[in-house]
């Protein structure tokens, strides 16, 4: 018998002993899921701004840990489109995508996300995710899906796209490159997208459909030499204006490198000065570092602008004579009689005076073989400070996606879920993944659906899944060299198409105008703030919380009259209900706490001012769920004030938790046990007797004149 402590520490022990049929079902589900996951993982890594192998790393370690320590037996943890985009949005403003600095910050972000989730789960705050309400997630998901789709257009069309601090500006600039669309890339992307849609309709190919398309596209790419690359020198550019532009960019890059070296040197001196407590030298070094930082940012901006101009350049390459270099001429400016290779070339990268040229479509290229190496995330105070808001939002959004999928599956499998354990599992998955070069992961809708459909019985399916990914990393990466990136872009477009649900905005608006405004505001802010996606969620969540507080600060206060069926109802909506001149019945639809006690007091005093002949006030308290010390003090003063003016205050329907507070403070004794009743009918009968009325309590309430 496994102890509760052992199950708490190692929840996967509950799977054992495993029957052979369960093991077989998990193995089949795991391998099937991996066939779907491998191409998607690489596509999502492309979204995150990381080399493609990082998508496979994220599908390996976090998947296994999330399954072993999570609560759901079918949830597939791994890379997903939304978190991939949010990762890029959080880190891209801080470092060039794909660089060592970028990778280091991503690993730090993953560690922070995991720690936040783990701590929330440990202190049983799984419900904290409810602060990000459904309208906020609706607005965010739709905006993020649009951003993902637009971010893939450059690879879909084979055109350049800049990266700045304003995503919509980059997209607008990208549209100006549409006349430069690389037709073979567009054809490859469109054909792949069409094939993916077709295979989804074929039952036998529906699950591994993306993999089938990836294999076919890779074979076609290799056969037709879809990728066509070459190198050249700046000296080989025969167009003076273009040559000068490239030389200027090289000079700027050298300046930035020199300034970064200076920053490294000054930082080392600053650390030494702080160690020696030399405050004067330290202050001088900090000042110089701040100036250098401003110069670097200005130079980087200048470099980005220069690179945008270079990306618009298209060249024709001459067929070189023996021993002579190939020359690059602008389109339409080739000297008469000079032979060319018949291709259009553009500059992909400029490195140390060497031009990396592309005359075909972009392919995945060389993916390093082997399992992810152990690597400690570089934790720094500045890095944590810069990534904190993004880490918090990614942690909450990732858990929301995970738990919503887990709940949907639990409804079908009749499994009992523990949200706090799931939060711990997701946290450990990201913490573990951060040491093995993974970026933030969460429960995947696609992977989880495949697990459910293929009959996974335990989380062991994701261990088998990870095993297949490991085999891919060890032996199959060379086969992916010719995979066109346009195919991955087509896969991402298909993946996010299901996230765009504009009809849900209309439904939310019908249910609640306030929720509709929150959803639309979140949608708009997320789009406008991109690539800073966390701002959309934060502002949306603050709006939702603000609206909730507003509603609780001014809940509905109803003056009641007697309906013909004997119940008490709001006279505002039923103006012809029977009322009494001697008794005012009032209902407060909310808890009494410091923020709304003034609203309650004003409503009561206003009602008594309108009914000056009344001798009794009946407070129907069925909807008052809680009361704090401020509410208790206000009731004590209000009851005393009304008693002095000759009005007796009677309560009905007080809940246990409210009565407990009243007993503890002596308020019930002040009100009098004779003035506290279980139901409104009992209260009205007692009031009727005290007034000397004959008959039932309804005699108090006569039709309004």
JSON list of N, CA and C in Angstrom, two decimals, residues 50-100:
[
{"chain": "A", "resi": 50, "resn": "UNK", "atom": "N", "xyz": [13.99, 30.93, -31.49]},
{"chain": "A", "resi": 50, "resn": "UNK", "atom": "CA", "xyz": [15.10, 30.04, -31.15]},
{"chain": "A", "resi": 50, "resn": "UNK", "atom": "C", "xyz": [15.42, 29.11, -32.31]},
{"chain": "A", "resi": 51, "resn": "UNK", "atom": "N", "xyz": [16.63, 28.56, -32.36]},
{"chain": "A", "resi": 51, "resn": "UNK", "atom": "CA", "xyz": [16.93, 27.51, -33.34]},
{"chain": "A", "resi": 51, "resn": "UNK", "atom": "C", "xyz": [15.93, 26.35, -33.21]},
{"chain": "A", "resi": 52, "resn": "UNK", "atom": "N", "xyz": [15.66, 25.66, -34.32]},
{"chain": "A", "resi": 52, "resn": "UNK", "atom": "CA", "xyz": [14.57, 24.69, -34.35]},
{"chain": "A", "resi": 52, "resn": "UNK", "atom": "C", "xyz": [14.73, 23.54, -33.37]},
{"chain": "A", "resi": 53, "resn": "UNK", "atom": "N", "xyz": [15.98, 23.16, -33.05]},
{"chain": "A", "resi": 53, "resn": "UNK", "atom": "CA", "xyz": [16.16, 22.03, -32.14]},
{"chain": "A", "resi": 53, "resn": "UNK", "atom": "C", "xyz": [15.61, 22.32, -30.74]},
{"chain": "A", "resi": 54, "resn": "UNK", "atom": "N", "xyz": [15.46, 23.60, -30.40]},
{"chain": "A", "resi": 54, "resn": "UNK", "atom": "CA", "xyz": [14.93, 23.94, -29.07]},
{"chain": "A", "resi": 54, "resn": "UNK", "atom": "C", "xyz": [13.46, 23.54, -28.94]},
{"chain": "A", "resi": 55, "resn": "UNK", "atom": "N", "xyz": [12.74, 23.50, -30.04]},
{"chain": "A", "resi": 55, "resn": "UNK", "atom": "CA", "xyz": [11.37, 22.99, -30.00]},
{"chain": "A", "resi": 55, "resn": "UNK", "atom": "C", "xyz": [11.35, 21.53, -29.62]},
{"chain": "A", "resi": 56, "resn": "UNK", "atom": "N", "xyz": [12.31, 20.75, -30.15]},
{"chain": "A", "resi": 56, "resn": "UNK", "atom": "CA", "xyz": [12.40, 19.33, -29.81]},
{"chain": "A", "resi": 56, "resn": "UNK", "atom": "C", "xyz": [12.87, 19.15, -28.37]},
{"chain": "A", "resi": 57, "resn": "UNK", "atom": "N", "xyz": [13.77, 20.00, -27.90]},
{"chain": "A", "resi": 57, "resn": "UNK", "atom": "CA", "xyz": [14.20, 19.93, -26.50]},
{"chain": "A", "resi": 57, "resn": "UNK", "atom": "C", "xyz": [13.00, 20.15, -25.58]},
{"chain": "A", "resi": 58, "resn": "UNK", "atom": "N", "xyz": [12.14, 21.11, -25.95]},
{"chain": "A", "resi": 58, "resn": "UNK", "atom": "CA", "xyz": [10.97, 21.43, -25.12]},
{"chain": "A", "resi": 58, "resn": "UNK", "atom": "C", "xyz": [9.93, 20.32, -25.16]},
{"chain": "A", "resi": 59, "resn": "UNK", "atom": "N", "xyz": [9.96, 19.52, -26.24]},
{"chain": "A", "resi": 59, "resn": "UNK", "atom": "CA", "xyz": [9.04, 18.38, -26.34]},
{"chain": "A", "resi": 59, "resn": "UNK", "atom": "C", "xyz": [9.58, 17.14, -25.63]},
{"chain": "A", "resi": 60, "resn": "UNK", "atom": "N", "xyz": [10.77, 17.24, -25.06]},
{"chain": "A", "resi": 60, "resn": "UNK", "atom": "CA", "xyz": [11.41, 16.08, -24.44]},
{"chain": "A", "resi": 60, "resn": "UNK", "atom": "C", "xyz": [11.34, 16.12, -22.91]},
{"chain": "A", "resi": 61, "resn": "UNK", "atom": "N", "xyz": [12.11, 16.98, -22.29]},
{"chain": "A", "resi": 61, "resn": "UNK", "atom": "CA", "xyz": [12.22, 17.00, -20.82]},
{"chain": "A", "resi": 61, "resn": "UNK", "atom": "C", "xyz": [10.92, 17.47, -20.15]},
{"chain": "A", "resi": 62, "resn": "UNK", "atom": "N", "xyz": [10.37, 18.66, -20.51]},
{"chain": "A", "resi": 62, "resn": "UNK", "atom": "CA", "xyz": [9.13, 19.09, -19.85]},
{"chain": "A", "resi": 62, "resn": "UNK", "atom": "C", "xyz": [7.97, 18.11, -20.04]},
{"chain": "A", "resi": 63, "resn": "UNK", "atom": "N", "xyz": [7.92, 17.44, -21.19]},
{"chain": "A", "resi": 63, "resn": "UNK", "atom": "CA", "xyz": [6.83, 16.50, -21.44]},
{"chain": "A", "resi": 63, "resn": "UNK", "atom": "C", "xyz": [6.84, 15.37, -20.42]},
{"chain": "A", "resi": 64, "resn": "UNK", "atom": "N", "xyz": [8.02, 14.81, -20.18]},
{"chain": "A", "resi": 64, "resn": "UNK", "atom": "CA", "xyz": [8.12, 13.69, -19.24]},
{"chain": "A", "resi": 64, "resn": "UNK", "atom": "C", "xyz": [7.87, 14.14, -17.80]},
{"chain": "A", "resi": 65, "resn": "UNK", "atom": "N", "xyz": [8.48, 15.25, -17.40]},
{"chain": "A", "resi": 65, "resn": "UNK", "atom": "CA", "xyz": [8.32, 15.73, -16.01]},
{"chain": "A", "resi": 65, "resn": "UNK", "atom": "C", "xyz": [6.87, 16.14, -15.75]},
{"chain": "A", "resi": 66, "resn": "UNK", "atom": "N", "xyz": [6.25, 16.85, -16.71]},
{"chain": "A", "resi": 66, "resn": "UNK", "atom": "CA", "xyz": [4.86, 17.28, -16.54]},
{"chain": "A", "resi": 66, "resn": "UNK", "atom": "C", "xyz": [3.92, 16.10, -16.38]},
{"chain": "A", "resi": 67, "resn": "UNK", "atom": "N", "xyz": [4.19, 15.00, -17.11]},
{"chain": "A", "resi": 67, "resn": "UNK", "atom": "CA", "xyz": [3.34, 13.82, -17.00]},
{"chain": "A", "resi": 67, "resn": "UNK", "atom": "C", "xyz": [3.55, 13.10, -15.68]},
{"chain": "A", "resi": 68, "resn": "UNK", "atom": "N", "xyz": [4.81, 13.01, -15.21]},
{"chain": "A", "resi": 68, "resn": "UNK", "atom": "CA", "xyz": [5.12, 12.27, -13.98]},
{"chain": "A", "resi": 68, "resn": "UNK", "atom": "C", "xyz": [4.61, 12.98, -12.73]},
{"chain": "A", "resi": 69, "resn": "UNK", "atom": "N", "xyz": [4.66, 14.32, -12.71]},
{"chain": "A", "resi": 69, "resn": "UNK", "atom": "CA", "xyz": [4.28, 15.04, -11.49]},
{"chain": "A", "resi": 69, "resn": "UNK", "atom": "C", "xyz": [2.97, 15.82, -11.62]},
{"chain": "A", "resi": 70, "resn": "UNK", "atom": "N", "xyz": [2.31, 15.71, -12.76]},
{"chain": "A", "resi": 70, "resn": "UNK", "atom": "CA", "xyz": [1.03, 16.38, -12.92]},
{"chain": "A", "resi": 70, "resn": "UNK", "atom": "C", "xyz": [-0.12, 15.55, -12.37]},
{"chain": "A", "resi": 71, "resn": "UNK", "atom": "N", "xyz": [-1.31, 16.08, -12.55]},
{"chain": "A", "resi": 71, "resn": "UNK", "atom": "CA", "xyz": [-2.51, 15.40, -12.03]},
{"chain": "A", "resi": 71, "resn": "UNK", "atom": "C", "xyz": [-3.25, 14.65, -13.13]},
{"chain": "A", "resi": 72, "resn": "UNK", "atom": "N", "xyz": [-3.28, 15.21, -14.34]},
{"chain": "A", "resi": 72, "resn": "UNK", "atom": "CA", "xyz": [-3.99, 14.59, -15.46]},
{"chain": "A", "resi": 72, "resn": "UNK", "atom": "C", "xyz": [-3.15, 13.47, -16.08]},
{"chain": "A", "resi": 73, "resn": "UNK", "atom": "N", "xyz": [-3.80, 12.39, -16.43]},
{"chain": "A", "resi": 73, "resn": "UNK", "atom": "CA", "xyz": [-3.08, 11.25, -17.02]},
{"chain": "A", "resi": 73, "resn": "UNK", "atom": "C", "xyz": [-3.00, 11.33, -18.53]},
{"chain": "A", "resi": 74, "resn": "UNK", "atom": "N", "xyz": [-3.71, 12.27, -19.14]},
{"chain": "A", "resi": 74, "resn": "UNK", "atom": "CA", "xyz": [-3.67, 12.39, -20.61]},
{"chain": "A", "resi": 74, "resn": "UNK", "atom": "C", "xyz": [-3.08, 13.72, -21.08]},
{"chain": "A", "resi": 75, "resn": "UNK", "atom": "N", "xyz": [-2.82, 14.64, -20.18]},
{"chain": "A", "resi": 75, "resn": "UNK", "atom": "CA", "xyz": [-2.33, 15.96, -20.59]},
{"chain": "A", "resi": 75, "resn": "UNK", "atom": "C", "xyz": [-0.93, 15.85, -21.18]},
{"chain": "A", "resi": 76, "resn": "UNK", "atom": "N", "xyz": [-0.74, 16.43, -22.36]},
{"chain": "A", "resi": 76, "resn": "UNK", "atom": "CA", "xyz": [0.56, 16.42, -23.04]},
{"chain": "A", "resi": 76, "resn": "UNK", "atom": "C", "xyz": [1.21, 17.79, -22.86]},
{"chain": "A", "resi": 77, "resn": "UNK", "atom": "N", "xyz": [2.30, 17.84, -22.11]},
{"chain": "A", "resi": 77, "resn": "UNK", "atom": "CA", "xyz": [3.03, 19.08, -21.90]},
{"chain": "A", "resi": 77, "resn": "UNK", "atom": "C", "xyz": [4.10, 19.23, -22.97]},
{"chain": "A", "resi": 78, "resn": "UNK", "atom": "N", "xyz": [4.23, 20.43, -23.52]},
{"chain": "A", "resi": 78, "resn": "UNK", "atom": "CA", "xyz": [5.23, 20.66, -24.56]},
{"chain": "A", "resi": 78, "resn": "UNK", "atom": "C", "xyz": [5.13, 22.07, -25.12]},
{"chain": "A", "resi": 79, "resn": "UNK", "atom": "N", "xyz": [5.79, 22.31, -26.24]},
{"chain": "A", "resi": 79, "resn": "UNK", "atom": "CA", "xyz": [5.74, 23.65, -26.86]},
{"chain": "A", "resi": 79, "resn": "UNK", "atom": "C", "xyz": [4.36, 23.91, -27.46]},
{"chain": "A", "resi": 80, "resn": "UNK", "atom": "N", "xyz": [3.86, 25.13, -27.30]},
{"chain": "A", "resi": 80, "resn": "UNK", "atom": "CA", "xyz": [2.59, 25.54, -27.91]},
{"chain": "A", "resi": 80, "resn": "UNK", "atom": "C", "xyz": [2.77, 26.90, -28.57]},
{"chain": "A", "resi": 81, "resn": "UNK", "atom": "N", "xyz": [1.88, 27.20, -29.50]},
{"chain": "A", "resi": 81, "resn": "UNK", "atom": "CA", "xyz": [2.02, 28.42, -30.31]},
{"chain": "A", "resi": 81, "resn": "UNK", "atom": "C", "xyz": [2.00, 29.69, -29.45]},
{"chain": "A", "resi": 82, "resn": "UNK", "atom": "N", "xyz": [1.03, 29.78, -28.52]},
{"chain": "A", "resi": 82, "resn": "UNK", "atom": "CA", "xyz": [0.87, 31.01, -27.75]},
{"chain": "A", "resi": 82, "resn": "UNK", "atom": "C", "xyz": [2.10, 31.31, -26.90]},
{"chain": "A", "resi": 83, "resn": "UNK", "atom": "N", "xyz": [2.59, 30.31, -26.16]},
{"chain": "A", "resi": 83, "resn": "UNK", "atom": "CA", "xyz": [3.75, 30.55, -25.30]},
{"chain": "A", "resi": 83, "resn": "UNK", "atom": "C", "xyz": [5.01, 30.78, -26.13]},
{"chain": "A", "resi": 84, "resn": "UNK", "atom": "N", "xyz": [5.08, 30.17, -27.30]},
{"chain": "A", "resi": 84, "resn": "UNK", "atom": "CA", "xyz": [6.23, 30.40, -28.18]},
{"chain": "A", "resi": 84, "resn": "UNK", "atom": "C", "xyz": [6.29, 31.86, -28.59]},
{"chain": "A", "resi": 85, "resn": "UNK", "atom": "N", "xyz": [5.14, 32.39, -28.98]},
{"chain": "A", "resi": 85, "resn": "UNK", "atom": "CA", "xyz": [5.08, 33.80, -29.38]},
{"chain": "A", "resi": 85, "resn": "UNK", "atom": "C", "xyz": [5.35, 34.71, -28.19]},
{"chain": "A", "resi": 86, "resn": "UNK", "atom": "N", "xyz": [4.79, 34.38, -27.02]},
{"chain": "A", "resi": 86, "resn": "UNK", "atom": "CA", "xyz": [5.00, 35.21, -25.84]},
{"chain": "A", "resi": 86, "resn": "UNK", "atom": "C", "xyz": [6.47, 35.20, -25.40]},
{"chain": "A", "resi": 87, "resn": "UNK", "atom": "N", "xyz": [7.13, 34.07, -25.60]},
{"chain": "A", "resi": 87, "resn": "UNK", "atom": "CA", "xyz": [8.56, 33.99, -25.28]},
{"chain": "A", "resi": 87, "resn": "UNK", "atom": "C", "xyz": [9.36, 34.95, -26.16]},
{"chain": "A", "resi": 88, "resn": "UNK", "atom": "N", "xyz": [9.08, 34.90, -27.46]},
{"chain": "A", "resi": 88, "resn": "UNK", "atom": "CA", "xyz": [9.77, 35.80, -28.39]},
{"chain": "A", "resi": 88, "resn": "UNK", "atom": "C", "xyz": [9.46, 37.26, -28.04]},
{"chain": "A", "resi": 89, "resn": "UNK", "atom": "N", "xyz": [8.19, 37.53, -27.72]},
{"chain": "A", "resi": 89, "resn": "UNK", "atom": "CA", "xyz": [7.79, 38.90, -27.40]},
{"chain": "A", "resi": 89, "resn": "UNK", "atom": "C", "xyz": [8.50, 39.42, -26.15]},
{"chain": "A", "resi": 90, "resn": "UNK", "atom": "N", "xyz": [8.74, 38.52, -25.18]},
{"chain": "A", "resi": 90, "resn": "UNK", "atom": "CA", "xyz": [9.37, 38.95, -23.93]},
{"chain": "A", "resi": 90, "resn": "UNK", "atom": "C", "xyz": [10.87, 39.17, -24.07]},
{"chain": "A", "resi": 91, "resn": "UNK", "atom": "N", "xyz": [11.53, 38.34, -24.89]},
{"chain": "A", "resi": 91, "resn": "UNK", "atom": "CA", "xyz": [13.00, 38.35, -24.91]},
{"chain": "A", "resi": 91, "resn": "UNK", "atom": "C", "xyz": [13.57, 39.12, -26.10]},
{"chain": "A", "resi": 92, "resn": "UNK", "atom": "N", "xyz": [12.85, 39.16, -27.23]},
{"chain": "A", "resi": 92, "resn": "UNK", "atom": "CA", "xyz": [13.39, 39.82, -28.43]},
{"chain": "A", "resi": 92, "resn": "UNK", "atom": "C", "xyz": [13.79, 41.28, -28.20]},
{"chain": "A", "resi": 93, "resn": "UNK", "atom": "N", "xyz": [13.04, 42.06, -27.39]},
{"chain": "A", "resi": 93, "resn": "UNK", "atom": "CA", "xyz": [13.50, 43.44, -27.17]},
{"chain": "A", "resi": 93, "resn": "UNK", "atom": "C", "xyz": [14.81, 43.54, -26.38]},
{"chain": "A", "resi": 94, "resn": "UNK", "atom": "N", "xyz": [15.24, 42.42, -25.77]},
{"chain": "A", "resi": 94, "resn": "UNK", "atom": "CA", "xyz": [16.42, 42.46, -24.91]},
{"chain": "A", "resi": 94, "resn": "UNK", "atom": "C", "xyz": [17.68, 41.90, -25.57]},
{"chain": "A", "resi": 95, "resn": "UNK", "atom": "N", "xyz": [17.53, 41.09, -26.63]},
{"chain": "A", "resi": 95, "resn": "UNK", "atom": "CA", "xyz": [18.69, 40.47, -27.28]},
{"chain": "A", "resi": 95, "resn": "UNK", "atom": "C", "xyz": [18.29, 40.02, -28.68]},
{"chain": "A", "resi": 96, "resn": "UNK", "atom": "N", "xyz": [19.25, 39.92, -29.60]},
{"chain": "A", "resi": 96, "resn": "UNK", "atom": "CA", "xyz": [18.95, 39.46, -30.97]},
{"chain": "A", "resi": 96, "resn": "UNK", "atom": "C", "xyz": [18.48, 38.00, -30.95]},
{"chain": "A", "resi": 97, "resn": "UNK", "atom": "N", "xyz": [17.33, 37.69, -31.58]},
{"chain": "A", "resi": 97, "resn": "UNK", "atom": "CA", "xyz": [16.82, 36.32, -31.60]},
{"chain": "A", "resi": 97, "resn": "UNK", "atom": "C", "xyz": [17.86, 35.33, -32.12]},
{"chain": "A", "resi": 98, "resn": "UNK", "atom": "N", "xyz": [17.97, 34.19, -31.44]},
{"chain": "A", "resi": 98, "resn": "UNK", "atom": "CA", "xyz": [18.90, 33.15, -31.84]},
{"chain": "A", "resi": 98, "resn": "UNK", "atom": "C", "xyz": [20.30, 33.30, -31.29]},
{"chain": "A", "resi": 99, "resn": "UNK", "atom": "N", "xyz": [20.62, 34.46, -30.72]},
{"chain": "A", "resi": 99, "resn": "UNK", "atom": "CA", "xyz": [21.96, 34.70, -30.19]},
{"chain": "A", "resi": 99, "resn": "UNK", "atom": "C", "xyz": [22.13, 33.99, -28.85]},
{"chain": "A", "resi": 100, "resn": "UNK", "atom": "N", "xyz": [23.39, 33.86, -28.41]},
{"chain": "A", "resi": 100, "resn": "UNK", "atom": "CA", "xyz": [23.67, 33.22, -27.12]},
{"chain": "A", "resi": 100, "resn": "UNK", "atom": "C", "xyz": [23.01, 33.97, -25.97]}
]
